[in-house]
Amino acid sequence: NAGVTQTPKFRILKIGQSMTLQCTQDMNHNYMYWYRQDPGMGLKLIYYSVGAGITDKGEVPNGYNVSRSTTEDFPLRLELAAPSQTSVYFCASSYPDSTSGGASTDYEQYFGPGTRLTVT
Amino acid sequence: QKEVEQNSGPLSVPEGAIASLNCTYSDRGSQSFFWYRQYSGKSPELIMFIYSNGDKEDGRFTAQLNKASQYVSLLIRDSQPSDSATYLCAVTPSGGYQKVTFGTGTKLQVIP
């Protein structure tokens, strides 16, 4: 089990460029999330998905797009990168398809290693 | 008012002491409460969760929940230098578990 994997680990973008951050999980989790973490700050939810084909906005969705065509993959697209998008991006997943009936342990989020993005 | 509030610290404790980390939340209907540990440059990892009022113990860690006062705390007994990290409080809101709100975290420093 690789858990949650993210690529790339680091990336430098110029203002106005676009890119896709990849996220894959092999735990058969229904829920997947994208967060950003600015220095000294907590995690802010960008987008989340409760299953293939279903996505919804989080707290800070502007400037980002997502898709969820499979259970395993949840890519995050940045269009027209801006310096304000400089951050560390974490993907996470939770809630396996076969659950223990809604116990809180089902909702533990497993995080990927993160992508450090700089926009200059 | 922030949904989940934590003192950013740093909280400095000597090795072997008890570290006490606190978190308050604004949504009275919040259902589950999590403590994540994040080492510098790493991703968060879950160390405790609690959903009933009272105390829950796991090794050197104890989570305490008081829904009436809307706070949750984490006690670390016999603190070790390896406990030095940022501790994030996370709360699932009323109405569903899909979204989790994180606090900004408390940085803990354990002094040898």
XYZ file of N, CA and C in Angstrom:
696
model
N 0.832 -1.213 0.000
C 0.000 0.000 0.000
C 0.860 1.253 0.000
N 0.793 2.033 -1.099
C 1.565 3.264 -1.149
C 0.863 4.370 -0.375
N -0.455 4.236 -0.118
C -1.187 5.284 0.581
C -1.599 6.372 -0.395
N -1.284 7.623 -0.051
C -1.591 8.773 -0.895
C -0.284 9.286 -1.492
N -0.222 9.339 -2.800
C 0.968 9.852 -3.462
C 0.625 11.134 -4.205
N 1.609 12.044 -4.244
C 1.444 13.321 -4.928
C 2.645 13.579 -5.814
N 2.399 14.141 -6.970
C 3.481 14.604 -7.839
C 3.099 15.942 -8.444
N 4.066 16.840 -8.669
C 5.481 16.713 -8.296
C 5.694 17.071 -6.832
N 6.883 16.922 -6.330
C 7.220 17.331 -4.958
C 7.476 18.829 -4.896
N 8.096 19.360 -5.898
C 8.407 20.788 -5.958
C 8.114 21.289 -7.372
N 7.721 22.581 -7.450
C 7.520 23.162 -8.777
C 7.608 24.679 -8.645
N 8.272 25.281 -9.641
C 8.300 26.737 -9.741
C 7.552 27.124 -11.009
N 6.573 27.984 -10.870
C 5.784 28.441 -12.012
C 5.977 29.926 -12.207
N 5.876 30.367 -13.456
C 5.845 31.799 -13.723
C 4.380 32.258 -13.679
N 4.195 33.523 -13.358
C 2.846 34.109 -13.318
C 2.146 33.856 -14.651
N 0.921 33.382 -14.570
C 0.135 33.147 -15.783
C 0.221 31.737 -16.329
N 1.210 30.952 -15.876
C 1.310 29.572 -16.341
C 0.239 28.719 -15.662
N 0.035 27.532 -16.215
C -0.929 26.584 -15.649
C -0.219 25.278 -15.346
N -0.790 24.503 -14.436
C -0.238 23.181 -14.138
C -1.278 22.338 -13.416
N -1.023 21.045 -13.406
C -1.891 20.106 -12.698
C -1.085 19.393 -11.628
N -1.583 19.406 -10.402
C -1.001 18.641 -9.305
C -1.729 17.297 -9.253
N -0.933 16.225 -9.274
C -1.531 14.899 -9.298
C -1.643 14.314 -7.892
N -2.714 13.572 -7.652
C -2.931 12.886 -6.375
C -3.573 11.540 -6.657
N -3.000 10.491 -6.083
C -3.531 9.135 -6.242
C -3.526 8.426 -4.901
N -4.616 7.694 -4.606
C -4.657 6.880 -3.388
C -5.050 5.451 -3.751
N -4.469 4.498 -3.009
C -4.728 3.083 -3.300
C -5.428 2.390 -2.139
N -6.182 3.151 -1.332
C -6.853 2.607 -0.160
C -8.352 2.468 -0.380
N -8.813 2.683 -1.607
C -10.232 2.581 -1.943
C -11.081 3.549 -1.112
N -10.526 4.736 -0.846
C -11.259 5.736 -0.072
C -12.252 6.472 -0.951
N -13.417 6.740 -0.387
C -14.408 7.503 -1.134
C -14.105 8.999 -1.141
N -13.661 9.509 0.016
C -13.477 10.958 0.149
C -12.044 11.347 -0.171
N -11.905 12.420 -0.936
C -10.579 12.972 -1.200
C -10.638 14.484 -1.081
N -9.499 15.081 -0.724
C -9.451 16.505 -0.384
C -8.179 17.138 -0.937
N -8.277 18.418 -1.225
C -7.098 19.233 -1.507
C -7.064 20.389 -0.512
N -5.895 20.532 0.137
C -5.665 21.634 1.061
C -4.455 22.433 0.602
N -4.418 23.671 1.024
C -3.197 24.442 0.917
C -2.800 24.906 2.316
N -1.491 25.003 2.517
C -0.975 25.425 3.816
C 0.071 26.495 3.588
N -0.245 27.709 4.000
C 0.697 28.813 3.913
C 1.583 28.797 5.160
N 2.780 29.407 5.093
C 3.725 29.345 6.223
C 3.088 29.761 7.544
N 3.248 28.923 8.568
C 2.740 29.238 9.900
C 1.233 29.196 10.029
N 0.581 28.657 9.022
C -0.879 28.638 9.042
C -1.392 27.204 9.029
N -2.684 27.075 9.295
C -3.299 25.759 9.235
C -3.629 25.374 7.804
N -4.406 24.326 7.693
C -4.794 23.813 6.385
C -6.109 24.456 5.950
N -6.139 24.926 4.717
C -7.377 25.489 4.172
C -7.871 24.586 3.039
N -9.142 24.219 3.107
C -9.719 23.296 2.143
C -10.002 24.009 0.831
N -9.486 23.448 -0.260
C -9.685 24.049 -1.584
C -10.917 23.417 -2.254
N -10.847 22.110 -2.436
C -11.930 21.317 -3.011
C -11.948 19.961 -2.330
N -13.102 19.304 -2.386
C -13.184 17.945 -1.904
C -14.125 17.143 -2.788
N -14.058 15.819 -2.631
C -14.889 14.917 -3.428
C -15.347 13.763 -2.550
N -16.612 13.400 -2.672
C -17.132 12.293 -1.865
C -17.263 11.009 -2.689
N -16.841 11.079 -3.932
C -16.864 9.892 -4.770
C -16.600 10.277 -6.213
N -16.350 9.280 -7.038
C -16.081 9.545 -8.455
C -17.241 10.320 -9.069
N -16.901 11.395 -9.766
C -17.905 12.217 -10.438
C -18.541 13.288 -9.573
N -18.172 13.345 -8.285
C -18.797 14.311 -7.365
C -17.705 15.149 -6.704
N -17.754 16.462 -6.955
C -16.800 17.365 -6.320
C -17.544 18.575 -5.771
N -16.923 19.257 -4.818
C -17.544 20.449 -4.246
C -16.464 21.385 -3.749
N -16.829 22.680 -3.687
C -15.884 23.706 -3.276
C -15.676 23.673 -1.776
N -14.459 24.029 -1.412
C -14.132 24.209 -0.011
C -14.095 25.673 0.344
N -13.153 26.036 1.192
C -13.060 27.400 1.707
C -12.420 28.377 0.727
N -11.437 27.895 -0.068
C -10.650 28.783 -0.928
C -10.534 28.217 -2.343
N -11.642 28.094 -3.108
C -11.590 27.424 -4.412
C -11.152 28.295 -5.587
N -11.134 29.621 -5.415
C -10.885 30.501 -6.553
C -9.490 30.292 -7.127
N -9.430 30.122 -8.442
C -8.163 29.933 -9.133
C -7.789 28.472 -9.312
N -8.660 27.573 -8.874
C -8.397 26.131 -8.941
C -9.590 25.397 -9.560
N -9.296 24.233 -10.124
C -10.347 23.335 -10.598
C -9.949 21.908 -10.297
N -10.955 21.049 -10.147
C -10.686 19.639 -9.884
C -11.601 18.779 -10.742
N -11.244 17.509 -10.803
C -12.092 16.501 -11.427
C -11.881 15.197 -10.684
N -12.830 14.297 -10.731
C -12.697 12.987 -10.084
C -13.380 11.955 -10.979
N -12.608 11.469 -11.942
C -13.162 10.486 -12.874
C -13.025 9.065 -12.354
N -12.119 8.823 -11.414
C -11.943 7.498 -10.823
C -11.880 7.635 -9.305
N -12.045 6.516 -8.607
C -11.920 6.541 -7.142
C -10.505 6.917 -6.720
N -9.509 6.484 -7.514
C -8.114 6.621 -7.104
C -7.526 8.018 -7.296
N -7.960 8.736 -8.314
C -7.270 9.957 -8.724
C -8.100 11.219 -8.479
N -7.414 12.270 -8.043
C -8.092 13.541 -7.765
C -7.126 14.677 -8.099
N -6.948 15.006 -9.384
C -6.009 16.053 -9.773
C -6.547 17.451 -9.488
N -5.617 18.355 -9.177
C -5.939 19.762 -8.923
C -5.304 20.592 -10.020
N -6.096 21.388 -10.689
C -5.632 22.203 -11.810
C -5.529 23.661 -11.374
N -4.357 24.265 -11.631
C -4.174 25.695 -11.416
C -4.158 26.377 -12.784
N -5.056 27.292 -12.996
C -5.087 28.065 -14.227
C -4.559 29.475 -13.933
N -3.732 29.993 -14.799
C -3.240 31.377 -14.660
C -2.658 31.618 -13.263
N -1.561 30.938 -12.985
C -0.949 30.992 -11.655
C -0.643 32.433 -11.234
N -0.859 32.686 -9.931
C -0.600 33.991 -9.333
C 0.298 33.809 -8.113
N 1.081 34.857 -7.742
C 1.955 34.731 -6.567
C 1.192 34.313 -5.301
N -0.081 34.672 -5.200
C -0.876 34.308 -4.017
C -1.109 32.796 -3.905
N -0.793 32.068 -4.970
C -0.955 30.612 -4.942
C 0.332 29.896 -4.514
N 1.343 30.656 -4.182
C 2.547 30.073 -3.596
C 2.183 29.462 -2.253
N 2.415 28.171 -2.099
C 1.966 27.466 -0.898
C 2.438 26.014 -0.963
N 2.162 25.282 0.096
C 2.340 23.828 0.082
C 0.950 23.213 -0.058
N 0.813 22.305 -1.013
C -0.479 21.690 -1.298
C -0.469 20.240 -0.830
N -1.484 19.907 -0.035
C -1.625 18.536 0.456
C -2.905 17.929 -0.082
N -2.794 16.709 -0.534
C -3.951 15.899 -0.890
C -4.191 14.917 0.251
N -5.448 14.603 0.532
C -5.766 13.659 1.596
C -6.955 12.804 1.175
N -7.105 11.666 1.828
C -8.252 10.806 1.545
C -8.761 10.195 2.842
N -10.014 9.770 2.832
C -10.608 9.124 4.010
C -11.840 8.329 3.598
N -12.393 7.604 4.586
C -13.655 6.879 4.445
C -13.573 5.755 3.419
N -13.041 4.618 3.839
C -12.948 3.490 2.916
C -14.323 2.988 2.502
N -14.377 2.344 1.372
C -15.640 1.885 0.827
C -16.327 0.902 1.779
N -15.528 0.019 2.409
C -16.092 -0.900 3.408
C -15.782 -0.318 4.770
N -16.755 0.274 5.433
C -16.516 0.986 6.675
C -16.968 0.157 7.874
N -16.659 0.666 9.052
C -17.087 -0.001 10.274
C -18.387 0.613 10.770
N -19.201 1.098 9.883
C -20.516 1.568 10.261
C -20.562 3.002 10.713
N -19.614 3.802 10.276
C -19.652 5.215 10.628
C -18.872 5.565 11.870
N -18.003 4.685 12.304
C -17.149 5.022 13.448
C -16.221 6.156 13.061
N -15.829 6.922 14.061
C -15.003 8.090 13.784
C -13.690 7.734 13.109
N -13.211 6.518 13.366
C -11.967 6.113 12.727
C -12.097 6.097 11.213
N -13.313 5.969 10.709
C -13.494 5.981 9.260
C -13.084 7.322 8.675
N -13.139 8.358 9.475
C -12.956 9.703 8.946
C -11.547 10.234 9.150
N -10.635 9.394 9.629
C -9.239 9.811 9.693
C -8.771 10.135 8.293
N -8.116 11.249 8.148
C -7.595 11.637 6.843
C -6.141 11.214 6.732
N -5.827 10.594 5.615
C -4.462 10.198 5.302
C -3.928 11.198 4.286
N -2.784 11.767 4.607
C -2.238 12.836 3.790
C -1.107 12.335 2.891
N -1.021 12.941 1.727
C 0.144 12.741 0.878
C 1.295 13.583 1.378
N 2.486 13.449 0.756
C 3.680 14.152 1.224
C 3.698 15.640 0.896
N 2.808 16.093 0.039
C 2.735 17.513 -0.273
C 3.492 17.899 -1.528
N 3.046 19.010 -2.126
C 3.730 19.636 -3.265
C 4.031 21.076 -2.881
N 5.314 21.433 -2.945
C 5.703 22.814 -2.614
C 5.730 23.605 -3.917
N 4.825 24.582 -4.037
C 4.689 25.365 -5.266
C 5.078 26.812 -5.026
N 5.922 27.324 -5.907
C 6.310 28.739 -5.869
C 5.909 29.370 -7.190
N 5.219 30.505 -7.118
C 4.835 31.243 -8.313
C 5.559 32.586 -8.301
N 6.379 32.814 -9.339
C 7.175 34.054 -9.372
C 6.906 34.852 -10.652
N -15.442 35.404 14.318
C -14.840 34.347 15.157
C -14.415 33.183 14.282
N -13.172 32.723 14.463
C -12.697 31.592 13.695
C -13.446 30.342 14.131
N -13.609 29.408 13.172
C -14.352 28.195 13.480
C -13.614 27.304 14.464
N -12.305 27.208 14.304
C -11.477 26.403 15.194
C -10.285 27.260 15.594
N -10.113 27.469 16.886
C -9.055 28.371 17.357
C -8.052 27.637 18.214
N -6.793 27.925 17.954
C -5.692 27.398 18.757
C -4.696 28.516 19.006
N -4.031 28.457 20.142
C -2.929 29.363 20.404
C -1.740 28.913 19.569
N -1.145 29.841 18.803
C -0.101 29.427 17.869
C 1.214 29.050 18.552
N 1.393 29.504 19.808
C 2.615 29.174 20.532
C 3.773 30.055 20.092
N 5.035 29.614 20.263
C 5.345 28.252 20.684
C 5.111 28.008 22.172
N 4.743 26.770 22.467
C 4.599 26.311 23.829
C 5.870 25.541 24.163
N 6.605 26.024 25.131
C 7.864 25.376 25.511
C 7.697 24.665 26.843
N 8.056 23.386 26.868
C 8.001 22.608 28.110
C 9.311 21.846 28.261
N 9.750 21.612 29.493
C 10.966 20.819 29.690
C 10.685 19.340 29.460
N 11.701 18.609 29.063
C 11.571 17.170 28.870
C 11.052 16.517 30.143
N 10.064 15.619 29.985
C 9.490 14.922 31.123
C 8.249 15.591 31.697
N 7.981 16.814 31.306
C 6.817 17.548 31.820
C 5.561 17.189 31.021
N 4.428 17.707 31.495
C 3.163 17.527 30.767
C 2.926 18.743 29.876
N 2.666 18.484 28.604
C 2.313 19.556 27.677
C 0.800 19.566 27.514
N 0.210 20.747 27.595
C -1.245 20.885 27.483
C -1.578 21.788 26.305
N -2.282 21.238 25.341
C -2.632 21.973 24.134
C -4.149 22.121 24.080
N -4.608 23.317 23.753
C -6.042 23.590 23.797
C -6.591 24.038 22.449
N -7.898 23.803 22.279
C -8.575 24.127 21.028
C -10.026 24.447 21.346
N -10.537 25.535 20.804
C -11.962 25.844 20.948
C -12.599 25.881 19.569
N -13.898 25.601 19.503
C -14.588 25.570 18.225
C -15.930 26.286 18.356
N -16.420 26.789 17.239
C -17.603 27.644 17.288
C -18.907 26.907 16.968
N -18.832 25.812 16.176
C -20.037 25.088 15.781
C -20.467 24.135 16.897
N -21.540 24.485 17.596
C -21.974 23.678 18.741
C -22.376 22.261 18.339
N -22.742 22.073 17.077
C -23.145 20.755 16.614
C -22.004 19.887 16.103
N -20.780 20.334 16.263
C -19.627 19.570 15.787
C -19.632 18.173 16.380
N -19.187 17.214 15.557
C -19.405 15.818 15.916
C -18.143 15.072 16.342
N -17.067 15.270 15.599
C -15.844 14.521 15.894
C -14.663 15.473 15.933
N -13.674 15.086 16.726
C -12.552 15.981 16.999
C -11.259 15.195 16.889
N -10.324 15.776 16.178
C -9.092 15.073 15.864
C -7.898 15.928 16.258
N -6.819 15.261 16.662
C -5.534 15.928 16.848
C -4.538 15.307 15.873
N -3.953 16.167 15.042
C -2.927 15.750 14.107
C -1.594 16.367 14.549
N -0.527 15.632 14.329
C 0.825 16.126 14.576
C 1.497 16.363 13.233
N 2.185 17.489 13.116
C 2.881 17.810 11.867
C 4.304 18.240 12.192
N 5.274 17.422 11.789
C 6.665 17.805 11.905
C 6.992 18.785 10.792
N 7.987 19.624 11.031
C 8.363 20.658 10.076
C 8.686 20.050 8.710
N 8.026 20.538 7.676
C 8.285 20.061 6.321
C 7.614 18.747 5.967
N 6.796 18.228 6.878
C 6.129 16.950 6.649
C 4.622 17.143 6.600
N 3.914 16.075 6.261
C 2.452 16.137 6.218
C 1.871 15.761 7.574
N 0.643 16.187 7.851
C 0.018 15.860 9.144
C -0.256 14.364 9.273
N -0.202 13.883 10.520
C -0.557 12.493 10.815
C -1.442 12.476 12.059
N -2.465 11.620 12.032
C -3.413 11.561 13.131
C -2.782 10.915 14.358
N -2.975 11.534 15.540
C -2.520 10.911 16.778
C -3.678 10.569 17.709
N -4.763 11.330 17.668
C -5.896 11.035 18.554
C -7.190 11.503 17.902
N -8.282 10.816 18.207
C -9.594 11.348 17.876
C -10.510 11.114 19.071
N -11.549 11.931 19.204
C -12.500 11.793 20.305
C -13.845 12.320 19.846
N -14.927 11.684 20.264
C -16.247 12.181 19.887
C -17.238 12.182 21.043
N -16.827 11.679 22.208
C -17.705 11.716 23.374
C -17.093 12.598 24.445
N -17.932 13.254 25.216
C -17.446 14.061 26.336
C -16.602 13.221 27.281
N -15.553 13.845 27.810
C -14.710 13.149 28.768
C -13.303 13.008 28.262
N -12.602 12.028 28.812
C -11.203 11.796 28.486
C -11.041 10.522 27.676
N -10.046 10.541 26.809
C -9.655 9.355 26.072
C -8.143 9.265 26.099
N -7.633 8.123 26.553
C -6.189 7.980 26.743
C -5.625 6.989 25.738
N -4.437 7.309 25.226
C -3.726 6.407 24.333
C -2.233 6.595 24.582
N -1.681 5.714 25.401
C -0.265 5.836 25.736
C 0.006 7.108 26.522
N 0.928 7.934 26.026
C 1.249 9.186 26.725
C 0.278 10.312 26.388
N -0.649 10.064 25.470
C -1.568 11.099 25.011
C -2.951 10.927 25.637
N -3.547 12.054 26.047
C -4.927 12.066 26.522
C -5.658 13.204 25.839
N -6.772 12.874 25.191
C -7.635 13.897 24.617
C -8.795 14.125 25.571
N -9.174 15.384 25.743
C -10.281 15.739 26.617
C -11.282 16.567 25.813
N -12.559 16.222 25.925
C -13.600 16.919 25.183
C -14.674 17.423 26.132
N -15.038 18.687 25.983
C -16.119 19.292 26.748
C -17.019 20.009 25.748
N -18.089 19.346 25.328
C -18.960 19.918 24.300
C -19.738 21.119 24.820
N -20.077 21.125 26.105
C -20.837 22.256 26.661
C -20.018 23.543 26.579
N -18.708 23.434 26.823
C -17.825 24.597 26.778
C -17.163 24.744 25.413
N -17.379 23.786 24.528
C -16.853 23.819 23.164
C -15.337 23.902 23.129
N -14.701 23.029 23.883
C -13.257 22.961 23.777
C -12.809 21.504 23.823
N -11.665 21.307 23.213
C -11.014 20.005 23.210
C -9.533 20.246 23.479
N -8.945 19.381 24.285
C -7.543 19.565 24.628
C -6.780 18.266 24.431
N -5.475 18.419 24.357
C -4.570 17.279 24.226
C -3.487 17.421 25.280
N -3.344 16.394 26.105
C -2.273 16.357 27.092
C -1.232 15.344 26.647
N 0.023 15.747 26.735
C 1.127 14.837 26.426
C 1.937 14.684 27.700
N 1.912 13.481 28.255
C 2.671 13.222 29.485
C 4.089 12.826 29.136
N 5.004 13.068 30.091
C 6.410 12.694 29.908
C 6.898 13.159 28.532
N 6.759 14.442 28.278
C 7.102 15.002 26.967
C 8.544 14.686 26.583
N 8.747 14.339 25.322
C 10.057 14.015 24.789
C 10.431 15.014 23.692
N 11.722 15.219 23.473
C 12.131 16.115 22.373
C 11.509 15.719 21.035
N 11.252 14.413 20.847
C 10.632 13.948 19.600
C 9.166 14.380 19.469
N 8.592 14.902 20.548
C 7.218 15.423 20.484
C 7.183 16.848 19.924
N 8.351 17.459 19.756
C 8.416 18.822 19.221
C 7.867 18.834 17.806
N 6.777 19.544 17.610
C 6.064 19.558 16.334
C 4.930 20.576 16.459
N 4.198 20.745 15.381
C 2.982 21.550 15.422
C 1.787 20.608 15.533
N 0.880 20.914 16.452
C -0.295 20.071 16.689
C -1.535 20.789 16.168
N -2.207 20.137 15.242
C -3.386 20.702 14.591
C -4.646 20.074 15.163
N -5.563 20.915 15.555
C -6.880 20.468 15.999
C -7.797 20.483 14.776
N -8.617 19.453 14.618
C -9.532 19.377 13.478
C -10.911 18.961 13.964
N -11.930 19.525 13.343
C -13.304 19.332 13.802
C -14.201 19.026 12.613
N -15.051 18.013 12.747
C -16.053 17.772 11.711
C -17.329 18.504 12.117
N -17.950 19.194 11.167
C -19.086 20.044 11.505
C -20.380 19.252 11.658
N -21.391 19.933 12.159
C -22.723 19.337 12.176
C -23.167 19.164 10.724
N -23.891 18.133 10.480
C -24.440 17.943 9.137
C -23.625 17.041 8.239
N -22.476 16.606 8.691
C -21.762 15.690 7.815
C -20.294 15.615 8.130
N -19.708 14.511 7.726
C -18.294 14.298 7.991
C -17.430 14.658 6.794
N -18.036 15.077 5.704
C -17.239 15.259 4.505
C -16.179 16.334 4.663
N -16.523 17.411 5.334
C -15.574 18.510 5.453
C -15.048 18.602 6.871
N -13.771 18.807 6.960
C -13.116 18.955 8.254
C -12.489 20.336 8.312
N -12.663 21.021 9.418
C -12.044 22.330 9.589
C -10.857 22.205 10.528
N -9.709 22.707 10.083
C -8.484 22.648 10.865
C -8.213 23.983 11.548
N -7.672 23.920 12.754
C -7.128 25.105 13.387
C -5.766 25.431 12.797
N -5.186 26.546 13.204
C -3.893 26.975 12.661
C -2.728 26.249 13.301
N -2.994 25.517 14.397
C -1.939 24.713 15.003
C -1.209 25.409 16.133
N -0.728 24.600 17.069
C 0.110 25.075 18.168
C 1.477 24.425 18.039
N 2.513 25.240 18.012
C 3.869 24.701 17.927
C 4.364 24.360 19.317
N 4.773 23.119 19.506
C 5.279 22.637 20.781
C 6.780 22.432 20.691
N 7.501 22.968 21.666
C 8.939 22.745 21.764
C 9.225 22.073 23.096
N 9.836 20.907 23.059
C 10.222 20.197 24.271
C 11.716 20.394 24.451
N 12.071 21.027 25.552
C 13.471 21.394 25.815
C 14.177 20.257 26.563
N 15.278 19.708 26.001
C 15.988 18.604 26.680
C 16.599 19.062 28.007
